[in-house]
Amino acid sequence: MASPGQVENEQKYDADTSTPLPALSDIPGVERVAEPVSDHLEAVYFDTPTLALAARRITLRRRTGGADHGWHLKLPAGEDRRQEIQAPLGRPDTVPEELKDHLHVYTRGEDLMPVARLTTQRTTYRLYAPGGEHLADFADDQVDAETLHPAQAEQHWREWEIELVHGAERFFAAAQETLTRTGARRSGHASKLARAIGGGWPPERGTGTGPPRKPRKKGPAADVVTAYLDERITELFTHDPGVRQETPDAVHQMRSATRRMRSALATYRKLFDASRVKKLGDELKWLARILGGARDAEVMRERLRQHLGELPKEGSSGSLPGPLDHELGAAYDAGYQKVITALGTGRYYRLLDSLEDFRDHPPATHLASRPARKVTAGLVDKSARRLARARKAAARAPAGALRDAALHQVRKDAKRLRHAGESVAGIHGKRARRLAKSARRLQEILGDHQDSVMARSLLARLAAGPDLPPDTARSYAGLLEIEERIARDTEARYRKAVKKKALDIRLRH
């Protein structure tokens, strides 16, 4: 099993073979330098034939020697920082599945293969503060590298690494003068692998013409959307491994990111090519629907289990009736299996490609280049008017299934408005945040109502079954009564929320 990710925070320096070691005790804050420790490290680095991991500054290696021998996966986590996930050595030619789960979202169906072998003779010096705190480790590395792909070559070099242990970020700046005084210089390579591959190192993926620009009031309206999509894509990539490993709440978070992206595309569709928006929106809808099967069963089972505590203890077993528990469990298992199958398909990988391409090279219309404040105000207000129409339709709908359906539409439109308000909070400030908060409140109330609709339908169907044991029948009746009470309560809360007029805020002044 892979160990929990730890953040590695280090800087590298290039040093010549003849460069003298720095006077490490001269680094401000260092009181004591421990006796050096020598290690012989041998590592094989893995990547895809197209170097998909290298293009994202991700490192995967199997290393022997040293105190942390095993498989190491390093994911970017900011400047000079990488999240490291480890797994036991296992077989030398087989990447552990628990590490692969973190990489499918990047490799997208490509196989992993050895691309380089590095042998490092390392001498490590531990650096301590006056109070005995272990500040950092300084490593003097002599490296022999053999690249296997994309071309075979051999190199030798010397480099220094300084990695924080308990020291603060400012320790890097304190150490730099001491290290560079010897003639060493900050490395121009992000990793040993990058230096080994040299000219075959791929351009960075996921940036297109540059990272998404921070939206500005007078900047292009398109920047609002690309920045929002970038955040959601990051969320999707972050939760993809958790979904594969069945981590609690991962399906929910991934589904939420997917829905938010689709919502943003719907709100801002006039800023982009219509056919591209529709195609991407349809694919996001497909993914959200796949994720929804497992998530809805999970929510329903937890909801009804909580309601059991409200039933009279007499005649109640304290657990869901067997047929109900079995049906929801089977629905979750089947839904989760569909999720895992979908995440291994070419369709899913093409969706990831399309999302990044849309973000990095947005198919913008002329409207997308106009000032963000004015353009987004009009489009967000349009979503607010859409919600207002849905509210009026719900007010006219007769009680029963038609009203439930109308309220469900209100919920969906409130969710779109909430996401729209969140996307422009940096542009429109307090008004946008108030609008998003009010829409979220309405969405949550009606989400509870819609869950009660689905629960009542399920319970009524099972309660109508033949030859029910008396305690099972009582449980169904009790749960139905609770859900009917919740439905009445949520309708009342909805009417109260609508009367506050908070959803009538408009961004266009």
Short mmCIF file of C-alpha atoms in Angstrom, two decimals:
data_model
loop_
_atom_site.label_atom_id
_atom_site.label_comp_id
_atom_site.label_asym_id
_atom_site.label_seq_id
_atom_site.Cartn_x
_atom_site.Cartn_y
_atom_site.Cartn_z
CA MET A 1 0.00 0.00 0.00
CA ALA A 2 1.26 3.50 -0.84
CA SER A 3 2.17 5.70 2.09
CA PRO A 4 0.34 9.02 2.54
CA GLY A 5 1.78 11.83 0.48
CA GLN A 6 4.38 14.07 2.09
CA VAL A 7 5.44 17.42 0.71
CA GLU A 8 9.06 17.60 -0.35
CA ASN A 9 10.50 21.12 -0.34
CA GLU A 10 13.96 21.38 -1.89
CA GLN A 11 16.26 23.41 -4.11
CA LYS A 12 19.00 22.13 -6.39
CA TYR A 13 22.40 23.58 -7.29
CA ASP A 14 24.80 22.66 -10.07
CA ALA A 15 28.38 22.18 -8.91
CA ASP A 16 31.55 21.27 -10.79
CA THR A 17 33.55 18.22 -9.82
CA SER A 18 36.24 20.48 -8.32
CA THR A 19 33.84 22.80 -6.48
CA PRO A 20 34.69 22.80 -2.76
CA LEU A 21 32.00 21.96 -0.24
CA PRO A 22 30.35 25.05 1.26
CA ALA A 23 30.95 26.00 4.86
CA LEU A 24 27.54 24.76 5.96
CA SER A 25 27.95 26.09 9.49
CA ASP A 26 28.16 29.60 8.00
CA ILE A 27 24.51 29.42 6.90
CA PRO A 28 22.55 31.79 9.17
CA GLY A 29 20.60 29.78 11.73
CA VAL A 30 22.81 26.67 11.54
CA GLU A 31 24.51 25.80 14.83
CA ARG A 32 25.67 22.25 14.12
CA VAL A 33 26.43 20.10 11.09
CA ALA A 34 26.17 16.36 11.77
CA GLU A 35 28.71 13.84 10.54
CA PRO A 36 28.13 12.97 6.87
CA VAL A 37 26.26 9.83 5.85
CA SER A 38 27.03 8.14 2.53
CA ASP A 39 24.55 6.18 0.40
CA HIS A 40 24.72 4.41 -2.94
CA LEU A 41 21.40 4.96 -4.75
CA GLU A 42 20.21 3.23 -7.90
CA ALA A 43 16.99 4.40 -9.54
CA VAL A 44 15.00 3.49 -12.63
CA TYR A 45 12.64 6.20 -13.87
CA PHE A 46 9.38 5.36 -15.62
CA ASP A 47 7.25 7.36 -18.05
CA THR A 48 5.08 6.87 -21.14
CA PRO A 49 6.48 6.76 -24.69
CA THR A 50 5.35 10.38 -25.14
CA LEU A 51 6.82 11.41 -21.74
CA ALA A 52 3.38 12.41 -20.48
CA LEU A 53 4.61 12.54 -16.87
CA ALA A 54 7.71 14.58 -17.64
CA ALA A 55 5.53 17.06 -19.53
CA ARG A 56 3.69 17.70 -16.27
CA ARG A 57 6.84 17.72 -14.11
CA ILE A 58 5.83 14.42 -12.49
CA THR A 59 8.50 11.91 -11.50
CA LEU A 60 8.02 8.16 -11.03
CA ARG A 61 10.99 6.01 -10.01
CA ARG A 62 11.97 2.77 -8.32
CA ARG A 63 15.02 3.32 -6.13
CA THR A 64 17.19 0.98 -4.10
CA GLY A 65 19.63 2.11 -1.44
CA GLY A 66 19.22 4.73 1.24
CA ALA A 67 16.69 4.88 4.04
CA ASP A 68 13.63 5.35 1.80
CA HIS A 69 14.14 2.64 -0.83
CA GLY A 70 11.02 1.80 -2.79
CA TRP A 71 8.79 3.37 -5.42
CA HIS A 72 8.57 7.16 -5.32
CA LEU A 73 5.95 9.24 -7.10
CA LYS A 74 6.49 13.01 -6.99
CA LEU A 75 3.70 15.39 -8.01
CA PRO A 76 4.14 19.19 -8.35
CA ALA A 77 2.80 21.10 -5.33
CA GLY A 78 4.07 24.63 -5.98
CA GLU A 79 7.44 26.28 -6.51
CA ASP A 80 10.25 24.08 -5.12
CA ARG A 81 7.60 21.79 -3.62
CA ARG A 82 6.47 18.31 -4.61
CA GLN A 83 4.10 15.86 -3.01
CA GLU A 84 5.84 12.50 -2.60
CA ILE A 85 3.93 9.23 -2.42
CA GLN A 86 5.83 6.03 -1.70
CA ALA A 87 5.19 2.33 -2.17
CA PRO A 88 7.24 -0.81 -1.35
CA LEU A 89 9.85 -2.07 -3.83
CA GLY A 90 7.76 -4.96 -5.19
CA ARG A 91 8.75 -6.15 -8.66
CA PRO A 92 11.31 -4.07 -10.55
CA ASP A 93 9.36 -3.96 -13.80
CA THR A 94 5.82 -3.52 -12.42
CA VAL A 95 4.54 -0.14 -11.24
CA PRO A 96 2.38 -0.64 -8.13
CA GLU A 97 -1.34 -0.26 -8.83
CA GLU A 98 -1.75 2.21 -5.95
CA LEU A 99 0.68 4.56 -7.72
CA LYS A 100 -0.87 3.96 -11.13
CA ASP A 101 -4.18 5.14 -9.67
CA HIS A 102 -2.61 8.59 -9.25
CA LEU A 103 -1.35 8.62 -12.85
CA HIS A 104 -4.20 7.45 -15.10
CA VAL A 105 -5.53 10.99 -15.30
CA TYR A 106 -2.19 11.99 -16.88
CA THR A 107 -1.10 8.88 -18.80
CA ARG A 108 -4.58 8.46 -20.36
CA GLY A 109 -4.20 4.91 -21.58
CA GLU A 110 -0.48 4.97 -22.37
CA ASP A 111 1.75 2.29 -20.87
CA LEU A 112 4.56 3.09 -18.46
CA MET A 113 8.11 2.06 -19.41
CA PRO A 114 11.67 2.63 -18.14
CA VAL A 115 13.14 5.82 -19.61
CA ALA A 116 16.34 6.28 -17.56
CA ARG A 117 18.65 4.68 -15.02
CA LEU A 118 20.51 6.84 -12.52
CA THR A 119 23.21 5.86 -10.07
CA THR A 120 23.97 8.39 -7.35
CA GLN A 121 26.73 8.44 -4.78
CA ARG A 122 25.21 10.68 -2.12
CA THR A 123 26.79 12.27 0.93
CA THR A 124 24.23 13.84 3.28
CA TYR A 125 24.85 16.46 5.97
CA ARG A 126 22.11 17.19 8.51
CA LEU A 127 21.84 20.82 9.57
CA TYR A 128 20.65 21.72 13.10
CA ALA A 129 19.52 24.95 14.78
CA PRO A 130 20.91 26.07 18.19
CA GLY A 131 17.96 24.43 19.96
CA GLY A 132 18.59 21.10 18.26
CA GLU A 133 15.86 21.47 15.61
CA HIS A 134 16.63 19.55 12.40
CA LEU A 135 16.43 22.38 9.87
CA ALA A 136 17.40 20.77 6.58
CA ASP A 137 19.50 18.15 4.81
CA PHE A 138 22.29 19.07 2.43
CA ALA A 139 23.17 16.38 -0.12
CA ASP A 140 26.29 16.28 -2.29
CA ASP A 141 25.44 14.00 -5.24
CA GLN A 142 27.70 12.43 -7.87
CA VAL A 143 25.35 11.24 -10.59
CA ASP A 144 25.82 8.73 -13.44
CA ALA A 145 22.84 8.72 -15.82
CA GLU A 146 21.87 6.43 -18.69
CA THR A 147 18.84 7.47 -20.72
CA LEU A 148 16.83 4.75 -22.48
CA HIS A 149 14.15 6.87 -24.15
CA PRO A 150 13.71 8.91 -26.31
CA ALA A 151 17.42 8.38 -27.10
CA GLN A 152 20.21 6.43 -25.45
CA ALA A 153 22.95 8.51 -23.87
CA GLU A 154 25.22 8.60 -20.83
CA GLN A 155 26.14 11.56 -18.61
CA HIS A 156 27.92 12.32 -15.38
CA TRP A 157 27.46 15.39 -13.20
CA ARG A 158 27.58 16.70 -9.67
CA GLU A 159 24.74 18.51 -7.96
CA TRP A 160 23.72 19.67 -4.52
CA GLU A 161 20.29 19.42 -2.96
CA ILE A 162 19.10 21.26 0.10
CA GLU A 163 15.82 19.93 1.44
CA LEU A 164 13.85 21.44 4.28
CA VAL A 165 12.99 19.18 7.22
CA HIS A 166 11.65 21.49 9.92
CA GLY A 167 13.15 24.74 8.65
CA ALA A 168 11.02 27.55 7.26
CA GLU A 169 11.00 28.67 3.62
CA ARG A 170 13.30 31.58 4.45
CA PHE A 171 16.08 29.07 5.12
CA PHE A 172 16.55 28.71 1.36
CA ALA A 173 17.40 32.38 1.00
CA ALA A 174 19.70 32.19 4.02
CA ALA A 175 21.57 29.25 2.49
CA GLN A 176 21.87 30.61 -1.04
CA GLU A 177 24.70 33.07 -0.38
CA THR A 178 26.80 30.42 1.36
CA LEU A 179 26.26 27.86 -1.41
CA THR A 180 26.85 30.20 -4.35
CA ARG A 181 29.99 31.63 -2.75
CA THR A 182 31.73 28.39 -3.76
CA GLY A 183 30.86 28.89 -7.43
CA ALA A 184 27.79 26.65 -7.42
CA ARG A 185 24.65 27.97 -9.12
CA ARG A 186 20.94 27.30 -8.93
CA SER A 187 20.10 24.39 -11.18
CA GLY A 188 18.37 25.04 -14.46
CA HIS A 189 16.72 21.60 -14.32
CA ALA A 190 13.66 20.69 -12.30
CA SER A 191 14.96 17.18 -11.55
CA LYS A 192 17.77 14.73 -12.19
CA LEU A 193 15.60 13.10 -14.84
CA ALA A 194 15.16 16.42 -16.65
CA ARG A 195 18.94 16.85 -16.82
CA ALA A 196 19.44 13.28 -17.97
CA ILE A 197 16.94 13.57 -20.83
CA GLY A 198 18.23 17.01 -21.80
CA GLY A 199 17.04 18.10 -25.23
CA GLY A 200 14.45 15.33 -25.31
CA TRP A 201 12.65 16.87 -22.32
CA PRO A 202 9.10 17.73 -23.47
CA PRO A 203 7.50 21.18 -23.26
CA GLU A 204 5.27 21.64 -20.25
CA ARG A 205 1.69 20.48 -20.81
CA GLY A 206 -1.39 22.06 -19.39
CA THR A 207 -0.28 25.64 -19.99
CA GLY A 208 -1.00 26.26 -23.66
CA THR A 209 -0.04 29.86 -24.32
CA GLY A 210 0.48 30.37 -20.58
CA PRO A 211 -1.31 29.77 -17.27
CA PRO A 212 -4.86 31.17 -17.18
CA ARG A 213 -4.74 34.87 -16.46
CA LYS A 214 -6.27 36.23 -13.31
CA PRO A 215 -9.59 37.84 -14.24
CA ARG A 216 -9.67 41.64 -14.15
CA LYS A 217 -12.67 43.97 -14.30
CA LYS A 218 -11.47 45.56 -17.53
CA GLY A 219 -9.74 42.43 -18.81
CA PRO A 220 -11.25 40.00 -21.34
CA ALA A 221 -14.41 38.25 -20.21
CA ALA A 222 -12.94 34.94 -21.41
CA ASP A 223 -10.40 35.07 -18.57
CA VAL A 224 -13.20 34.60 -16.03
CA VAL A 225 -14.19 31.33 -17.63
CA THR A 226 -10.71 29.92 -18.28
CA ALA A 227 -9.63 30.69 -14.69
CA TYR A 228 -12.78 29.03 -13.32
CA LEU A 229 -12.32 26.00 -15.57
CA ASP A 230 -8.68 25.73 -14.53
CA GLU A 231 -9.67 25.47 -10.85
CA ARG A 232 -12.29 22.83 -11.60
CA ILE A 233 -9.93 20.81 -13.82
CA THR A 234 -7.43 20.80 -10.98
CA GLU A 235 -10.16 19.51 -8.66
CA LEU A 236 -11.08 16.77 -11.12
CA PHE A 237 -7.43 15.67 -11.44
CA THR A 238 -7.04 15.78 -7.65
CA HIS A 239 -10.05 13.55 -6.95
CA ASP A 240 -9.64 11.08 -9.85
CA PRO A 241 -7.20 8.88 -7.84
CA GLY A 242 -9.50 8.97 -4.81
CA VAL A 243 -12.43 7.77 -6.91
CA ARG A 244 -10.35 4.85 -8.21
CA GLN A 245 -9.34 3.96 -4.63
CA GLU A 246 -12.89 4.44 -3.31
CA THR A 247 -11.80 7.20 -0.94
CA PRO A 248 -14.78 8.62 1.00
CA ASP A 249 -16.38 11.68 -0.67
CA ALA A 250 -14.13 11.48 -3.76
CA VAL A 251 -17.01 10.60 -6.12
CA HIS A 252 -19.01 13.52 -4.72
CA GLN A 253 -16.14 15.99 -5.17
CA MET A 254 -15.37 14.82 -8.70
CA ARG A 255 -19.03 14.99 -9.67
CA SER A 256 -19.25 18.50 -8.20
CA ALA A 257 -16.25 19.68 -10.24
CA THR A 258 -17.80 18.17 -13.38
CA ARG A 259 -21.15 19.86 -12.79
CA ARG A 260 -19.54 23.22 -12.07
CA MET A 261 -17.67 23.13 -15.36
CA ARG A 262 -20.83 22.27 -17.26
CA SER A 263 -22.69 25.03 -15.43
CA ALA A 264 -20.01 27.59 -16.34
CA LEU A 265 -20.12 26.59 -19.99
CA ALA A 266 -23.90 26.97 -19.99
CA THR A 267 -23.74 30.43 -18.38
CA TYR A 268 -20.97 31.74 -20.64
CA ARG A 269 -21.75 29.85 -23.84
CA LYS A 270 -22.11 33.07 -25.87
CA LEU A 271 -18.42 33.78 -25.32
CA PHE A 272 -17.31 30.68 -27.26
CA ASP A 273 -17.94 28.64 -30.37
CA ALA A 274 -21.38 27.09 -29.93
CA SER A 275 -20.54 23.65 -31.30
CA ARG A 276 -17.46 23.30 -29.07
CA VAL A 277 -19.44 24.34 -26.01
CA LYS A 278 -22.23 21.88 -26.77
CA LYS A 279 -19.89 18.97 -27.39
CA LEU A 280 -17.91 19.60 -24.22
CA GLY A 281 -21.10 20.15 -22.22
CA ASP A 282 -22.55 16.87 -23.46
CA GLU A 283 -19.42 14.96 -22.43
CA LEU A 284 -19.42 16.56 -18.99
CA LYS A 285 -23.08 15.59 -18.64
CA TRP A 286 -22.15 12.00 -19.50
CA LEU A 287 -19.44 11.91 -16.83
CA ALA A 288 -21.68 13.52 -14.20
CA ARG A 289 -24.41 10.98 -14.93
CA ILE A 290 -21.96 8.08 -14.54
CA LEU A 291 -20.71 9.47 -11.23
CA GLY A 292 -24.28 10.11 -10.12
CA GLY A 293 -25.32 6.46 -10.00
CA ALA A 294 -22.94 5.58 -7.19
CA ARG A 295 -23.27 8.93 -5.45
CA ASP A 296 -27.09 8.94 -5.36
CA ALA A 297 -27.22 5.43 -3.88
CA GLU A 298 -24.59 6.40 -1.32
CA VAL A 299 -26.52 9.53 -0.27
CA MET A 300 -29.85 7.68 -0.06
CA ARG A 301 -28.47 4.89 2.08
CA GLU A 302 -26.84 7.33 4.53
CA ARG A 303 -29.98 9.48 4.61
CA LEU A 304 -32.30 6.61 5.51
CA ARG A 305 -29.87 5.21 8.04
CA GLN A 306 -29.90 8.55 9.85
CA HIS A 307 -33.70 8.55 9.85
CA LEU A 308 -33.73 5.19 11.61
CA GLY A 309 -32.67 6.95 14.79
CA GLU A 310 -35.97 8.86 14.79
CA LEU A 311 -38.12 5.73 14.73
CA PRO A 312 -39.53 4.24 17.96
CA LYS A 313 -37.04 1.74 19.37
CA GLU A 314 -39.83 -0.75 20.01
CA GLY A 315 -40.28 -2.86 16.93
CA SER A 316 -37.28 -1.34 15.18
CA SER A 317 -34.13 -3.40 14.53
CA GLY A 318 -31.99 -0.27 14.26
CA SER A 319 -30.86 -1.20 10.75
CA LEU A 320 -32.39 -0.75 7.31
CA PRO A 321 -34.86 -3.43 6.25
CA GLY A 322 -33.07 -6.17 4.32
CA PRO A 323 -34.63 -5.52 0.88
CA LEU A 324 -33.96 -1.76 1.18
CA ASP A 325 -30.38 -2.20 2.32
CA HIS A 326 -29.75 -4.79 -0.38
CA GLU A 327 -31.21 -2.63 -3.15
CA LEU A 328 -29.21 0.46 -2.18
CA GLY A 329 -26.04 -1.56 -1.67
CA ALA A 330 -26.44 -3.23 -5.04
CA ALA A 331 -27.17 0.12 -6.69
CA TYR A 332 -24.00 1.61 -5.20
CA ASP A 333 -21.85 -1.37 -6.19
CA ALA A 334 -23.19 -1.37 -9.75
CA GLY A 335 -22.85 2.40 -10.00
CA TYR A 336 -19.29 2.39 -8.67
CA GLN A 337 -18.29 -0.34 -11.11
CA LYS A 338 -19.66 1.77 -13.97
CA VAL A 339 -17.56 4.69 -12.70
CA ILE A 340 -14.37 2.62 -12.66
CA THR A 341 -15.12 1.28 -16.13
CA ALA A 342 -15.80 4.78 -17.49
CA LEU A 343 -12.57 6.19 -16.03
CA GLY A 344 -10.60 3.66 -18.06
CA THR A 345 -12.20 4.47 -21.41
CA GLY A 346 -10.89 6.48 -24.32
CA ARG A 347 -14.00 8.65 -24.03
CA TYR A 348 -12.96 9.83 -20.57
CA TYR A 349 -9.38 10.47 -21.65
CA ARG A 350 -10.58 12.42 -24.68
CA LEU A 351 -12.75 14.51 -22.36
CA LEU A 352 -9.68 15.38 -20.28
CA ASP A 353 -7.82 16.38 -23.44
CA SER A 354 -10.77 18.51 -24.57
CA LEU A 355 -11.06 20.28 -21.22
CA GLU A 356 -7.41 21.25 -21.19
CA ASP A 357 -7.51 22.30 -24.84
CA PHE A 358 -10.59 24.45 -24.23
CA ARG A 359 -8.93 26.11 -21.25
CA ASP A 360 -5.58 26.64 -22.98
CA HIS A 361 -6.92 27.58 -26.42
CA PRO A 362 -10.46 28.87 -25.84
CA PRO A 363 -12.57 29.06 -29.04
CA ALA A 364 -13.55 32.64 -28.20
CA THR A 365 -16.07 34.82 -30.00
CA HIS A 366 -15.73 38.60 -30.29
CA LEU A 367 -17.79 39.01 -27.11
CA ALA A 368 -15.13 37.16 -25.10
CA SER A 369 -12.62 39.97 -25.59
CA ARG A 370 -14.90 42.64 -24.13
CA PRO A 371 -14.49 43.94 -20.55
CA ALA A 372 -15.24 41.21 -18.03
CA ARG A 373 -17.26 43.30 -15.57
CA LYS A 374 -19.89 44.38 -18.05
CA VAL A 375 -20.14 41.13 -20.01
CA THR A 376 -20.29 38.81 -17.00
CA ALA A 377 -22.86 41.00 -15.26
CA GLY A 378 -25.21 40.56 -18.19
CA LEU A 379 -24.73 36.80 -18.39
CA VAL A 380 -25.02 36.19 -14.65
CA ASP A 381 -28.15 38.36 -14.52
CA LYS A 382 -29.56 36.25 -17.34
CA SER A 383 -29.12 33.18 -15.11
CA ALA A 384 -30.91 35.06 -12.32
CA ARG A 385 -33.85 35.78 -14.63
CA ARG A 386 -33.93 32.13 -15.65
CA LEU A 387 -34.25 31.19 -11.98
CA ALA A 388 -37.00 33.76 -11.48
CA ARG A 389 -39.02 32.18 -14.30
CA ALA A 390 -38.59 28.74 -12.76
CA ARG A 391 -39.78 30.07 -9.40
CA LYS A 392 -42.92 31.49 -10.99
CA ALA A 393 -43.59 28.18 -12.75
CA ALA A 394 -43.23 26.34 -9.43
CA ALA A 395 -45.67 28.75 -7.75
CA ARG A 396 -48.30 27.91 -10.39
CA ALA A 397 -47.75 24.14 -10.29
CA PRO A 398 -50.37 22.04 -8.47
CA ALA A 399 -49.32 20.06 -5.42
CA GLY A 400 -47.90 16.62 -6.06
CA ALA A 401 -45.62 15.30 -8.78
CA LEU A 402 -45.91 18.40 -10.98
CA ARG A 403 -44.85 20.74 -8.17
CA ASP A 404 -42.02 18.40 -7.19
CA ALA A 405 -40.76 18.48 -10.78
CA ALA A 406 -41.05 22.28 -10.88
CA LEU A 407 -39.15 22.65 -7.62
CA HIS A 408 -36.44 20.35 -8.96
CA GLN A 409 -36.05 22.72 -11.92
CA VAL A 410 -35.77 25.63 -9.50
CA ARG A 411 -33.02 23.74 -7.70
CA LYS A 412 -31.07 23.17 -10.92
CA ASP A 413 -31.37 26.82 -11.93
CA ALA A 414 -30.34 27.93 -8.43
CA LYS A 415 -27.27 25.75 -8.71
CA ARG A 416 -26.33 27.33 -12.04
CA LEU A 417 -26.76 30.81 -10.57
CA ARG A 418 -24.69 29.88 -7.54
CA HIS A 419 -21.81 28.71 -9.74
CA ALA A 420 -22.12 31.81 -11.90
CA GLY A 421 -21.96 34.05 -8.84
CA GLU A 422 -18.92 32.20 -7.50
CA SER A 423 -17.12 32.56 -10.83
CA VAL A 424 -17.32 36.38 -10.74
CA ALA A 425 -16.78 37.01 -7.02
CA GLY A 426 -13.37 38.49 -7.84
CA ILE A 427 -14.94 40.85 -10.38
CA HIS A 428 -18.19 41.90 -8.72
CA GLY A 429 -17.26 41.47 -5.06
CA LYS A 430 -19.89 41.53 -2.34
CA ARG A 431 -22.94 41.54 -4.64
CA ALA A 432 -21.75 38.39 -6.42
CA ARG A 433 -20.95 36.66 -3.13
CA ARG A 434 -24.39 37.53 -1.71
CA LEU A 435 -26.09 36.23 -4.83
CA ALA A 436 -24.08 32.99 -4.74
CA LYS A 437 -24.80 32.51 -1.05
CA SER A 438 -28.55 32.99 -1.51
CA ALA A 439 -28.62 30.65 -4.51
CA ARG A 440 -26.70 28.05 -2.56
CA ARG A 441 -29.19 28.27 0.30
CA LEU A 442 -32.08 27.70 -2.11
CA GLN A 443 -30.24 24.84 -3.79
CA GLU A 444 -29.61 23.11 -0.47
CA ILE A 445 -33.23 23.40 0.66
CA LEU A 446 -34.55 22.03 -2.62
CA GLY A 447 -31.83 19.40 -2.73
CA ASP A 448 -33.19 18.06 0.54
CA HIS A 449 -36.69 18.22 -0.97
CA GLN A 450 -35.66 16.32 -4.09
CA ASP A 451 -33.96 13.66 -1.97
CA SER A 452 -37.22 13.26 -0.09
CA VAL A 453 -39.07 12.84 -3.40
CA MET A 454 -36.71 10.05 -4.43
CA ALA A 455 -36.81 8.44 -0.98
CA ARG A 456 -40.62 8.44 -0.88
CA SER A 457 -40.82 6.83 -4.30
CA LEU A 458 -38.39 4.09 -3.27
CA LEU A 459 -40.05 3.45 0.09
CA ALA A 460 -43.56 3.40 -1.35
CA ARG A 461 -42.54 0.84 -3.96
CA LEU A 462 -40.90 -1.47 -1.42
CA ALA A 463 -43.72 -1.02 1.11
CA ALA A 464 -46.18 -2.26 -1.51
CA GLY A 465 -44.37 -5.58 -1.73
CA PRO A 466 -46.25 -8.77 -0.73
CA ASP A 467 -45.86 -10.64 2.54
CA LEU A 468 -43.78 -8.08 4.38
CA PRO A 469 -42.74 -8.98 7.93
CA PRO A 470 -44.50 -6.71 10.46
CA ASP A 471 -41.29 -5.01 11.66
CA THR A 472 -40.26 -4.33 8.05
CA ALA A 473 -43.66 -2.84 7.24
CA ARG A 474 -43.46 -0.62 10.34
CA SER A 475 -39.97 0.57 9.33
CA TYR A 476 -41.16 1.48 5.84
CA ALA A 477 -44.20 3.31 7.24
CA GLY A 478 -42.08 5.19 9.77
CA LEU A 479 -39.48 6.21 7.19
CA LEU A 480 -42.21 7.33 4.79
CA GLU A 481 -43.76 9.49 7.49
CA ILE A 482 -40.39 11.13 8.18
CA GLU A 483 -39.83 11.84 4.49
CA GLU A 484 -43.32 13.30 4.08
CA ARG A 485 -42.66 15.60 7.02
CA ILE A 486 -39.34 16.66 5.47
CA ALA A 487 -41.08 17.41 2.17
CA ARG A 488 -43.60 19.70 3.90
CA ASP A 489 -40.81 21.37 5.87
CA THR A 490 -38.61 21.98 2.84
CA GLU A 491 -41.49 23.54 0.89
CA ALA A 492 -42.11 25.90 3.81
CA ARG A 493 -38.42 26.77 4.06
CA TYR A 494 -38.33 27.36 0.31
CA ARG A 495 -41.22 29.82 0.44
CA LYS A 496 -39.56 31.65 3.32
CA ALA A 497 -36.23 31.87 1.47
CA VAL A 498 -37.91 33.23 -1.67
CA LYS A 499 -39.67 35.97 0.32
CA LYS A 500 -36.32 37.40 1.43
CA LYS A 501 -35.76 38.75 -2.11
CA ALA A 502 -32.02 38.02 -1.81
CA LEU A 503 -32.18 36.25 -5.19
CA ASP A 504 -33.42 39.43 -6.86
CA ILE A 505 -29.94 40.99 -6.70
CA ARG A 506 -28.58 42.03 -10.11
CA LEU A 507 -24.93 42.64 -10.97
CA ARG A 508 -25.56 45.12 -13.74
CA HIS A 509 -25.74 48.56 -12.06
#
